[in-house]
PDB file of C-alpha atoms in Angstrom:
ATOM      1  CA  SER A  63      14.550  24.119 -12.771  1.00 87.00           C
ATOM      2  CA  GLN A  64      10.954  25.107 -13.835  1.00 89.00           C
ATOM      3  CA  THR A  65       8.820  27.430 -12.210  1.00 92.00           C
ATOM      4  CA  ILE A  66       5.206  28.712 -12.512  1.00 96.00           C
ATOM      5  CA  HIS A  67       3.964  31.800 -11.411  1.00 95.00           C
ATOM      6  CA  GLN A  68       0.292  32.738 -11.241  1.00 96.00           C
ATOM      7  CA  TRP A  69      -1.342  35.951  -9.935  1.00 93.00           C
ATOM      8  CA  PRO A  70      -3.125  37.439  -8.307  1.00 94.00           C
ATOM      9  CA  ALA A  71      -3.603  34.796  -5.214  1.00 95.00           C
ATOM     10  CA  THR A  72      -6.946  36.056  -4.370  1.00 96.00           C
ATOM     11  CA  LEU A  73      -9.668  38.447  -6.178  1.00 97.00           C
ATOM     12  CA  VAL A  74     -13.032  39.893  -5.078  1.00 97.00           C
ATOM     13  CA  GLN A  75     -14.809  41.042  -8.103  1.00 97.00           C
ATOM     14  CA  PRO A  76     -18.272  42.496  -8.736  1.00 97.00           C
ATOM     15  CA  VAL A  77     -20.554  40.930 -11.163  1.00 97.00           C
ATOM     16  CA  GLY A  78     -20.197  42.232 -14.361  1.00 96.00           C
ATOM     17  CA  SER A  79     -16.829  43.462 -14.298  1.00 97.00           C
ATOM     18  CA  PRO A  80     -13.919  42.310 -16.379  1.00 97.00           C
ATOM     19  CA  LEU A  81     -11.185  39.507 -15.201  1.00 96.00           C
ATOM     20  CA  SER A  82      -7.572  39.016 -16.205  1.00 96.00           C
ATOM     21  CA  LEU A  83      -5.522  36.144 -14.578  1.00 97.00           C
ATOM     22  CA  GLU A  84      -2.092  35.865 -15.699  1.00 96.00           C
ATOM     23  CA  CYS A  85       0.416  32.858 -15.512  1.00 97.00           C
ATOM     24  CA  THR A  86       3.875  32.635 -16.721  1.00 97.00           C
ATOM     25  CA  VAL A  87       6.160  29.621 -16.945  1.00 97.00           C
ATOM     26  CA  GLU A  88       9.979  29.836 -16.464  1.00 95.00           C
ATOM     27  CA  GLY A  89      12.827  27.288 -17.215  1.00 94.00           C
ATOM     28  CA  THR A  90      11.053  25.703 -20.369  1.00 92.00           C
ATOM     29  CA  SER A  91      10.132  26.233 -23.858  1.00 89.00           C
ATOM     30  CA  ASN A  92       7.260  25.187 -25.669  1.00 92.00           C
ATOM     31  CA  PRO A  93       5.269  23.963 -22.496  1.00 94.00           C
ATOM     32  CA  ASN A  94       1.530  22.878 -22.795  1.00 94.00           C
ATOM     33  CA  LEU A  95      -0.590  25.355 -20.880  1.00 96.00           C
ATOM     34  CA  TYR A  96      -3.617  24.616 -18.857  1.00 96.00           C
ATOM     35  CA  TRP A  97      -6.465  26.645 -17.174  1.00 96.00           C
ATOM     36  CA  TYR A  98      -8.535  24.756 -14.430  1.00 96.00           C
ATOM     37  CA  ARG A  99     -11.186  25.817 -12.252  1.00 95.00           C
ATOM     38  CA  GLN A 100     -12.129  24.055  -8.771  1.00 93.00           C
ATOM     39  CA  ALA A 101     -15.341  24.507  -7.247  1.00 83.00           C
ATOM     40  CA  ALA A 102     -15.427  24.036  -3.398  1.00 76.00           C
ATOM     41  CA  GLY A 103     -15.290  20.338  -2.565  1.00 72.00           C
ATOM     42  CA  ARG A 104     -15.425  19.595  -6.193  1.00 76.00           C
ATOM     43  CA  GLY A 105     -13.237  18.312  -8.774  1.00 83.00           C
ATOM     44  CA  LEU A 106     -10.699  19.798 -11.314  1.00 92.00           C
ATOM     45  CA  GLN A 107     -12.594  21.300 -14.555  1.00 92.00           C
ATOM     46  CA  LEU A 108     -10.581  21.841 -17.614  1.00 93.00           C
ATOM     47  CA  LEU A 109     -11.330  25.159 -18.898  1.00 94.00           C
ATOM     48  CA  PHE A 110      -8.742  25.757 -21.693  1.00 94.00           C
ATOM     49  CA  TYR A 111      -5.688  24.326 -22.834  1.00 93.00           C
ATOM     50  CA  SER A 112      -2.804  25.189 -25.371  1.00 95.00           C
ATOM     51  CA  VAL A 113       0.049  23.464 -27.001  1.00 93.00           C
ATOM     52  CA  GLY A 114       1.392  26.686 -28.736  1.00 92.00           C
ATOM     53  CA  ILE A 115       1.215  30.309 -29.224  1.00 93.00           C
ATOM     54  CA  GLY A 116      -1.997  31.284 -30.395  1.00 88.00           C
ATOM     55  CA  GLN A 117      -3.330  27.999 -30.174  1.00 92.00           C
ATOM     56  CA  ILE A 118      -6.151  27.535 -27.764  1.00 92.00           C
ATOM     57  CA  SER A 119      -8.456  24.808 -27.327  1.00 90.00           C
ATOM     58  CA  SER A 120     -11.827  25.427 -25.368  1.00 87.00           C
ATOM     59  CA  GLU A 121     -13.328  22.662 -23.213  1.00 83.00           C
ATOM     60  CA  VAL A 122     -16.280  24.220 -21.688  1.00 79.00           C
ATOM     61  CA  PRO A 123     -18.540  26.874 -23.439  1.00 64.00           C
ATOM     62  CA  GLN A 124     -18.586  29.682 -20.921  1.00 78.00           C
ATOM     63  CA  ASN A 125     -18.085  33.620 -21.028  1.00 89.00           C
ATOM     64  CA  LEU A 126     -14.374  32.981 -20.184  1.00 94.00           C
ATOM     65  CA  SER A 127     -11.697  33.122 -22.700  1.00 95.00           C
ATOM     66  CA  ALA A 128      -7.853  32.552 -22.874  1.00 96.00           C
ATOM     67  CA  SER A 129      -5.066  33.728 -24.691  1.00 96.00           C
ATOM     68  CA  ARG A 130      -1.194  33.048 -25.371  1.00 96.00           C
ATOM     69  CA  PRO A 131       0.570  35.700 -26.717  1.00 95.00           C
ATOM     70  CA  GLN A 132       3.711  34.437 -25.673  1.00 94.00           C
ATOM     71  CA  ASP A 133       5.383  30.889 -25.365  1.00 95.00           C
ATOM     72  CA  ARG A 134       5.493  30.786 -21.603  1.00 95.00           C
ATOM     73  CA  GLN A 135       2.342  33.010 -20.863  1.00 96.00           C
ATOM     74  CA  PHE A 136      -1.041  32.119 -20.553  1.00 97.00           C
ATOM     75  CA  ILE A 137      -3.937  34.561 -19.811  1.00 97.00           C
ATOM     76  CA  LEU A 138      -7.683  33.697 -18.483  1.00 96.00           C
ATOM     77  CA  SER A 139     -10.266  36.798 -19.483  1.00 96.00           C
ATOM     78  CA  SER A 140     -13.763  37.525 -19.109  1.00 96.00           C
ATOM     79  CA  LYS A 141     -15.444  40.589 -20.254  1.00 95.00           C
ATOM     80  CA  LYS A 142     -18.537  40.346 -17.649  1.00 96.00           C
ATOM     81  CA  LEU A 143     -18.142  38.099 -14.352  1.00 96.00           C
ATOM     82  CA  LEU A 144     -21.079  35.899 -13.207  1.00 94.00           C
ATOM     83  CA  LEU A 145     -21.533  34.523  -9.755  1.00 94.00           C
ATOM     84  CA  SER A 146     -20.946  31.256 -11.006  1.00 91.00           C
ATOM     85  CA  ASP A 147     -17.491  32.082 -12.038  1.00 93.00           C
ATOM     86  CA  SER A 148     -16.520  32.042  -8.481  1.00 93.00           C
ATOM     87  CA  GLY A 149     -13.985  29.465  -7.621  1.00 93.00           C
ATOM     88  CA  PHE A 150     -10.219  28.350  -7.488  1.00 96.00           C
ATOM     89  CA  TYR A 151      -8.452  28.866 -10.883  1.00 97.00           C
ATOM     90  CA  LEU A 152      -5.457  26.861 -11.546  1.00 97.00           C
ATOM     91  CA  CYS A 153      -2.836  27.296 -14.136  1.00 98.00           C
ATOM     92  CA  ALA A 154      -0.613  24.422 -14.829  1.00 97.00           C
ATOM     93  CA  TRP A 155       2.123  23.512 -17.570  1.00 96.00           C
ATOM     94  CA  SER A 156       3.567  20.149 -18.827  1.00 94.00           C
ATOM     95  CA  GLU A 157       6.264  19.123 -21.013  1.00 91.00           C
ATOM     96  CA  SER A 158       4.768  18.410 -24.577  1.00 84.00           C
ATOM     97  CA  SER A 159       5.504  14.608 -23.829  1.00 80.00           C
ATOM     98  CA  GLU A 160       2.046  12.906 -23.902  1.00 76.00           C
ATOM     99  CA  TYR A 161       3.172  11.180 -20.570  1.00 82.00           C
ATOM    100  CA  SER A 162       4.578  14.360 -18.787  1.00 89.00           C
ATOM    101  CA  PRO A 163       2.586  15.100 -15.364  1.00 92.00           C
ATOM    102  CA  LEU A 164       0.873  18.549 -15.022  1.00 95.00           C
ATOM    103  CA  HIS A 165       2.756  20.997 -12.632  1.00 96.00           C
ATOM    104  CA  PHE A 166       0.011  23.650 -10.950  1.00 97.00           C
ATOM    105  CA  GLY A 167       0.675  27.420 -10.384  1.00 97.00           C
ATOM    106  CA  ASN A 168      -0.482  28.348  -6.731  1.00 96.00           C
ATOM    107  CA  GLY A 169      -3.914  29.329  -7.770  1.00 96.00           C
ATOM    108  CA  THR A 170      -6.190  32.203  -7.653  1.00 97.00           C
ATOM    109  CA  ARG A 171      -9.145  32.358  -5.559  1.00 96.00           C
ATOM    110  CA  LEU A 172     -11.849  34.328  -7.340  1.00 96.00           C
ATOM    111  CA  THR A 173     -14.856  35.578  -5.312  1.00 96.00           C
ATOM    112  CA  VAL A 174     -17.564  37.262  -7.500  1.00 96.00           C
ATOM    113  CA  THR A 175     -19.995  39.423  -5.556  1.00 97.00           C
TER     114      THR A 175
ATOM    115  CA  GLY B 175     -19.034   8.086 -20.545  1.00 76.00           C
ATOM    116  CA  GLN B 176     -15.676   8.227 -18.472  1.00 87.00           C
ATOM    117  CA  ASN B 177     -15.439   7.869 -14.801  1.00 92.00           C
ATOM    118  CA  ILE B 178     -12.884   7.959 -12.127  1.00 95.00           C
ATOM    119  CA  ASP B 179     -14.176   6.912  -8.562  1.00 96.00           C
ATOM    120  CA  GLN B 180     -12.577   7.464  -5.342  1.00 96.00           C
ATOM    121  CA  PRO B 181     -13.699   7.422  -1.620  1.00 97.00           C
ATOM    122  CA  THR B 182     -14.994  10.798  -0.881  1.00 96.00           C
ATOM    123  CA  GLU B 183     -13.301  10.912   2.832  1.00 97.00           C
ATOM    124  CA  MET B 184     -10.954   8.424   4.692  1.00 98.00           C
ATOM    125  CA  THR B 185      -9.510   8.712   8.283  1.00 98.00           C
ATOM    126  CA  ALA B 186      -6.425   7.083   9.569  1.00 98.00           C
ATOM    127  CA  THR B 187      -4.242   7.273  12.614  1.00 97.00           C
ATOM    128  CA  GLU B 188      -0.682   9.092  12.830  1.00 98.00           C
ATOM    129  CA  GLY B 189       2.163   6.389  12.224  1.00 97.00           C
ATOM    130  CA  ALA B 190      -0.214   3.866  10.472  1.00 98.00           C
ATOM    131  CA  ILE B 191      -0.937   2.943   7.161  1.00 98.00           C
ATOM    132  CA  VAL B 192      -3.686   3.883   4.671  1.00 98.00           C
ATOM    133  CA  GLN B 193      -4.835   2.629   1.181  1.00 98.00           C
ATOM    134  CA  ILE B 194      -6.776   4.994  -0.885  1.00 98.00           C
ATOM    135  CA  ASN B 195      -8.406   3.369  -4.006  1.00 98.00           C
ATOM    136  CA  CYS B 196      -9.147   4.841  -7.337  1.00 98.00           C
ATOM    137  CA  THR B 197     -11.015   2.872 -10.036  1.00 98.00           C
ATOM    138  CA  TYR B 198     -11.554   4.121 -13.702  1.00 97.00           C
ATOM    139  CA  GLN B 199     -13.575   3.464 -16.655  1.00 96.00           C
ATOM    140  CA  THR B 200     -11.951   5.817 -19.544  1.00 94.00           C
ATOM    141  CA  SER B 201     -11.882   5.548 -23.297  1.00 92.00           C
ATOM    142  CA  GLY B 202      -8.170   4.227 -23.602  1.00 92.00           C
ATOM    143  CA  PHE B 203      -5.493   4.623 -20.925  1.00 94.00           C
ATOM    144  CA  ASN B 204      -2.419   6.130 -21.311  1.00 92.00           C
ATOM    145  CA  GLY B 205      -1.141   6.306 -17.600  1.00 95.00           C
ATOM    146  CA  LEU B 206      -2.524   7.362 -14.210  1.00 97.00           C
ATOM    147  CA  PHE B 207      -1.426  10.132 -11.801  1.00 97.00           C
ATOM    148  CA  TRP B 208      -1.900  10.839  -8.151  1.00 98.00           C
ATOM    149  CA  TYR B 209      -1.646  14.268  -6.854  1.00 98.00           C
ATOM    150  CA  GLN B 210      -1.796  15.970  -3.263  1.00 98.00           C
ATOM    151  CA  GLN B 211      -3.657  18.781  -2.613  1.00 97.00           C
ATOM    152  CA  HIS B 212      -3.805  20.595   0.839  1.00 97.00           C
ATOM    153  CA  ALA B 213      -6.685  22.838   1.741  1.00 93.00           C
ATOM    154  CA  GLY B 214      -6.533  25.940  -0.157  1.00 91.00           C
ATOM    155  CA  GLU B 215      -3.270  24.995  -2.032  1.00 94.00           C
ATOM    156  CA  ALA B 216      -2.600  23.635  -5.395  1.00 95.00           C
ATOM    157  CA  PRO B 217      -2.305  19.907  -6.249  1.00 96.00           C
ATOM    158  CA  THR B 218       1.327  18.803  -6.162  1.00 97.00           C
ATOM    159  CA  PHE B 219       2.216  15.751  -8.210  1.00 96.00           C
ATOM    160  CA  LEU B 220       2.877  12.623  -6.345  1.00 97.00           C
ATOM    161  CA  SER B 221       3.316   9.753  -8.888  1.00 96.00           C
ATOM    162  CA  TYR B 222       2.801   8.298 -12.303  1.00 95.00           C
ATOM    163  CA  ASN B 223       1.937   4.413 -13.173  1.00 96.00           C
ATOM    164  CA  VAL B 224       1.568   3.476 -16.841  1.00 95.00           C
ATOM    165  CA  LEU B 225       2.304  -0.004 -16.405  1.00 96.00           C
ATOM    166  CA  ASP B 226       0.926  -2.628 -14.123  1.00 97.00           C
ATOM    167  CA  GLY B 227       2.736  -3.102 -10.639  1.00 97.00           C
ATOM    168  CA  LEU B 228       4.022  -1.023  -7.878  1.00 97.00           C
ATOM    169  CA  GLU B 229       5.912   2.436  -7.904  1.00 94.00           C
ATOM    170  CA  GLU B 230       7.851   3.436  -4.756  1.00 95.00           C
ATOM    171  CA  LYS B 231       8.620   6.706  -3.642  1.00 91.00           C
ATOM    172  CA  GLY B 232       9.545   7.043  -0.064  1.00 95.00           C
ATOM    173  CA  ARG B 233       6.835   6.775   2.157  1.00 97.00           C
ATOM    174  CA  PHE B 234       4.441   6.778  -0.701  1.00 97.00           C
ATOM    175  CA  SER B 235       3.796   3.972  -3.207  1.00 97.00           C
ATOM    176  CA  SER B 236       1.133   3.607  -6.005  1.00 98.00           C
ATOM    177  CA  PHE B 237      -0.231   0.364  -7.509  1.00 98.00           C
ATOM    178  CA  LEU B 238      -1.911  -0.199 -10.946  1.00 98.00           C
ATOM    179  CA  SER B 239      -3.720  -3.210 -12.529  1.00 98.00           C
ATOM    180  CA  ARG B 240      -4.755  -1.901 -16.253  1.00 97.00           C
ATOM    181  CA  SER B 241      -6.998  -5.163 -16.586  1.00 96.00           C
ATOM    182  CA  LYS B 242      -8.816  -4.331 -13.407  1.00 97.00           C
ATOM    183  CA  GLY B 243      -9.195  -0.555 -14.071  1.00 97.00           C
ATOM    184  CA  TYR B 244      -7.627  -0.036 -10.721  1.00 97.00           C
ATOM    185  CA  SER B 245      -5.183   1.868  -8.711  1.00 98.00           C
ATOM    186  CA  TYR B 246      -4.285   2.606  -5.139  1.00 98.00           C
ATOM    187  CA  LEU B 247      -2.084   4.947  -3.297  1.00 98.00           C
ATOM    188  CA  LEU B 248      -0.304   3.620  -0.240  1.00 98.00           C
ATOM    189  CA  LEU B 249       0.754   6.082   2.505  1.00 98.00           C
ATOM    190  CA  LYS B 250       3.112   4.211   5.463  1.00 98.00           C
ATOM    191  CA  GLU B 251       4.135   5.973   8.510  1.00 98.00           C
ATOM    192  CA  LEU B 252       1.192   8.909   8.423  1.00 98.00           C
ATOM    193  CA  GLN B 253       2.167  11.982   9.548  1.00 98.00           C
ATOM    194  CA  MET B 254      -0.275  14.776  10.676  1.00 97.00           C
ATOM    195  CA  LYS B 255       1.121  16.596   7.324  1.00 97.00           C
ATOM    196  CA  ASP B 256      -0.519  13.965   5.309  1.00 98.00           C
ATOM    197  CA  SER B 257      -3.581  15.450   5.882  1.00 98.00           C
ATOM    198  CA  ALA B 258      -4.872  16.315   2.552  1.00 98.00           C
ATOM    199  CA  SER B 259      -6.851  15.535  -0.494  1.00 97.00           C
ATOM    200  CA  TYR B 260      -5.511  12.820  -2.976  1.00 98.00           C
ATOM    201  CA  LEU B 261      -6.670  13.250  -6.475  1.00 97.00           C
ATOM    202  CA  CYS B 262      -6.614  10.397  -9.077  1.00 97.00           C
ATOM    203  CA  ALA B 263      -6.220  11.328 -12.728  1.00 96.00           C
ATOM    204  CA  VAL B 264      -6.269   9.083 -15.918  1.00 96.00           C
ATOM    205  CA  LYS B 265      -5.044  10.195 -19.412  1.00 93.00           C
ATOM    206  CA  ASP B 266      -7.443   8.706 -21.932  1.00 90.00           C
ATOM    207  CA  SER B 267      -6.646   7.749 -25.704  1.00 88.00           C
ATOM    208  CA  ASN B 268      -6.826  11.390 -26.569  1.00 84.00           C
ATOM    209  CA  TYR B 269      -4.168  11.982 -23.881  1.00 83.00           C
ATOM    210  CA  GLN B 270      -6.812  14.170 -22.024  1.00 87.00           C
ATOM    211  CA  LEU B 271      -6.657  14.300 -18.143  1.00 91.00           C
ATOM    212  CA  ILE B 272      -9.932  12.600 -16.499  1.00 92.00           C
ATOM    213  CA  TRP B 273      -9.833  13.666 -12.833  1.00 94.00           C
ATOM    214  CA  GLY B 274     -11.465  12.112  -9.870  1.00 94.00           C
ATOM    215  CA  ALA B 275     -12.978  14.154  -7.519  1.00 93.00           C
ATOM    216  CA  GLY B 276     -10.232  13.497  -4.695  1.00 95.00           C
ATOM    217  CA  THR B 277     -10.229  11.827  -1.484  1.00 97.00           C
ATOM    218  CA  LYS B 278      -9.991  13.710   1.640  1.00 97.00           C
ATOM    219  CA  LEU B 279      -7.706  12.109   4.234  1.00 98.00           C
ATOM    220  CA  ILE B 280      -7.925  12.992   7.782  1.00 98.00           C
ATOM    221  CA  ILE B 281      -5.159  12.013  10.123  1.00 98.00           C
ATOM    222  CA  LYS B 282      -5.976  11.650  13.754  1.00 96.00           C
ATOM    223  CA  PRO B 283      -3.307  11.662  16.480  1.00 95.00           C
TER     224      PRO B 283
END
């Protein structure tokens, strides 16, 4: 069966520091991969998605970036965090079929101080 | 623009039935998803509707009317563990997911 791993679970970082969140998927090949952010009490905001290695689509202009160095690995990065980057970050995967649901990792709670 | 509307919060009693509505206005339609999200946790997939009608999965059912841009999630025999937020999401003509803000369901004993 397929599993998704996302780490770390929680992170407290000072303003201006770098960020790297990692996500890996097991048990499937060539998945679609996604990074979402959820602010407290708000809906899910799509940040990046990828349909293959090296293919990244950005949905929201910001100081974040994403990379997919391997088929089942998705990384969210920032060179300098802002206070507004605080939130709940969720990695997700789906089959490449257009009708496949998303399956989420456990999320990373990021607090920028 | 694209929009999904859900009630912000609902309250129901343990053992009862609750219906959570979702209306959508999107550019095209390629399916509607319901997710459950417990506080502090990630969303988990509940159901998928692409054709009109009712899909049943145990205590949970989801209904879709494409002509009305409307869906509901029906939860029967409510249990305390059903206290969570329920998210409605629609895939548009570009197969991009549009998310509602979620409905927080509070179950009282």
